[in-house]
Amino acid sequence: MQTRRRRGGIALVLAALAVGLVVVEPFPKGKVLLSLTSTHGIDTGDIPALAMLLVAAHLVIRS
């Protein structure tokens, strides 16, 4: 039970950090990977945040 809570806590922290990375954008904008509209999309600077969200999702699903 404690392992499950720990994974949930870690997932929550990772998700919060990922959202913070997207909002603050500490990484420079790069090439566009996926264009959602003419002014919005996913670029190479968003990859660290996407990776954190994937790890957080994995931790939640696995617990």
Short mmCIF file of N, CA and C in Angstrom, two decimals, residues 2-40:
data_model
loop_
_atom_site.label_atom_id
_atom_site.label_comp_id
_atom_site.label_asym_id
_atom_site.label_seq_id
_atom_site.Cartn_x
_atom_site.Cartn_y
_atom_site.Cartn_z
N GLN A 2 1.96 1.24 0.75
CA GLN A 2 2.82 2.41 0.80
C GLN A 2 3.52 2.63 -0.54
N THR A 3 3.88 1.54 -1.23
CA THR A 3 4.50 1.67 -2.55
C THR A 3 3.52 2.32 -3.53
N ARG A 4 2.26 1.96 -3.42
CA ARG A 4 1.24 2.54 -4.30
C ARG A 4 1.11 4.04 -4.05
N ARG A 5 1.11 4.46 -2.79
CA ARG A 5 1.04 5.89 -2.46
C ARG A 5 2.29 6.63 -2.94
N ARG A 6 3.43 5.99 -2.77
CA ARG A 6 4.68 6.62 -3.20
C ARG A 6 4.67 6.83 -4.71
N ARG A 7 4.24 5.83 -5.46
CA ARG A 7 4.16 5.97 -6.93
C ARG A 7 3.18 7.06 -7.32
N GLY A 8 2.05 7.11 -6.63
CA GLY A 8 1.06 8.16 -6.90
C GLY A 8 1.62 9.54 -6.61
N GLY A 9 2.35 9.66 -5.52
CA GLY A 9 2.98 10.95 -5.18
C GLY A 9 4.03 11.37 -6.19
N ILE A 10 4.85 10.41 -6.59
CA ILE A 10 5.87 10.71 -7.60
C ILE A 10 5.22 11.10 -8.92
N ALA A 11 4.16 10.40 -9.29
CA ALA A 11 3.45 10.73 -10.53
C ALA A 11 2.87 12.13 -10.46
N LEU A 12 2.31 12.50 -9.32
CA LEU A 12 1.75 13.84 -9.15
C LEU A 12 2.83 14.90 -9.26
N VAL A 13 3.98 14.67 -8.65
CA VAL A 13 5.08 15.63 -8.74
C VAL A 13 5.58 15.75 -10.18
N LEU A 14 5.74 14.63 -10.87
CA LEU A 14 6.20 14.67 -12.25
C LEU A 14 5.21 15.41 -13.16
N ALA A 15 3.93 15.17 -12.95
CA ALA A 15 2.91 15.85 -13.75
C ALA A 15 2.94 17.36 -13.48
N ALA A 16 3.10 17.74 -12.22
CA ALA A 16 3.18 19.17 -11.88
C ALA A 16 4.42 19.81 -12.49
N LEU A 17 5.54 19.12 -12.44
CA LEU A 17 6.76 19.64 -13.07
C LEU A 17 6.60 19.77 -14.58
N ALA A 18 5.96 18.81 -15.19
CA ALA A 18 5.76 18.86 -16.64
C ALA A 18 4.88 20.05 -17.03
N VAL A 19 3.82 20.27 -16.28
CA VAL A 19 2.96 21.43 -16.55
C VAL A 19 3.75 22.72 -16.34
N GLY A 20 4.56 22.75 -15.29
CA GLY A 20 5.40 23.92 -15.04
C GLY A 20 6.38 24.18 -16.17
N LEU A 21 6.96 23.11 -16.72
CA LEU A 21 7.88 23.27 -17.84
C LEU A 21 7.19 23.84 -19.07
N VAL A 22 5.97 23.42 -19.30
CA VAL A 22 5.24 23.92 -20.46
C VAL A 22 4.88 25.39 -20.25
N VAL A 23 4.50 25.76 -19.04
CA VAL A 23 4.11 27.15 -18.75
C VAL A 23 5.32 28.08 -18.78
N VAL A 24 6.39 27.69 -18.11
CA VAL A 24 7.58 28.55 -18.00
C VAL A 24 8.43 28.51 -19.27
N GLU A 25 8.43 27.38 -19.96
CA GLU A 25 9.20 27.16 -21.19
C GLU A 25 10.68 27.51 -21.04
N PRO A 26 11.41 26.77 -20.16
CA PRO A 26 12.83 27.06 -19.99
C PRO A 26 13.69 26.62 -21.17
N PHE A 27 13.14 25.73 -21.99
CA PHE A 27 13.91 25.24 -23.13
C PHE A 27 13.55 26.06 -24.36
N PRO A 28 14.53 26.34 -25.21
CA PRO A 28 14.24 27.15 -26.40
C PRO A 28 13.30 26.43 -27.35
N LYS A 29 12.54 27.21 -28.04
CA LYS A 29 11.66 26.64 -29.07
C LYS A 29 12.54 26.10 -30.18
N GLY A 30 12.13 25.00 -30.73
CA GLY A 30 12.89 24.38 -31.81
C GLY A 30 11.98 24.08 -32.97
N LYS A 31 12.33 23.03 -33.66
CA LYS A 31 11.51 22.62 -34.80
C LYS A 31 10.15 22.14 -34.33
N VAL A 32 9.14 22.39 -35.12
CA VAL A 32 7.79 21.97 -34.78
C VAL A 32 7.63 20.49 -35.11
N LEU A 33 7.20 19.72 -34.11
CA LEU A 33 6.98 18.29 -34.30
C LEU A 33 5.55 18.01 -34.73
N LEU A 34 4.60 18.74 -34.14
CA LEU A 34 3.19 18.54 -34.45
C LEU A 34 2.50 19.90 -34.41
N SER A 35 1.95 20.31 -35.51
CA SER A 35 1.25 21.58 -35.60
C SER A 35 -0.23 21.36 -35.37
N LEU A 36 -0.77 21.93 -34.28
CA LEU A 36 -2.18 21.78 -33.97
C LEU A 36 -3.00 22.84 -34.71
N THR A 37 -2.51 24.07 -34.71
CA THR A 37 -3.10 25.16 -35.50
C THR A 37 -1.94 25.93 -36.10
N SER A 38 -2.24 27.03 -36.74
CA SER A 38 -1.16 27.81 -37.35
C SER A 38 -0.26 28.48 -36.31
N THR A 39 -0.75 28.66 -35.08
CA THR A 39 0.05 29.31 -34.04
C THR A 39 0.36 28.42 -32.85
N HIS A 40 -0.23 27.24 -32.77
CA HIS A 40 -0.03 26.35 -31.63
C HIS A 40 0.42 24.97 -32.11
#
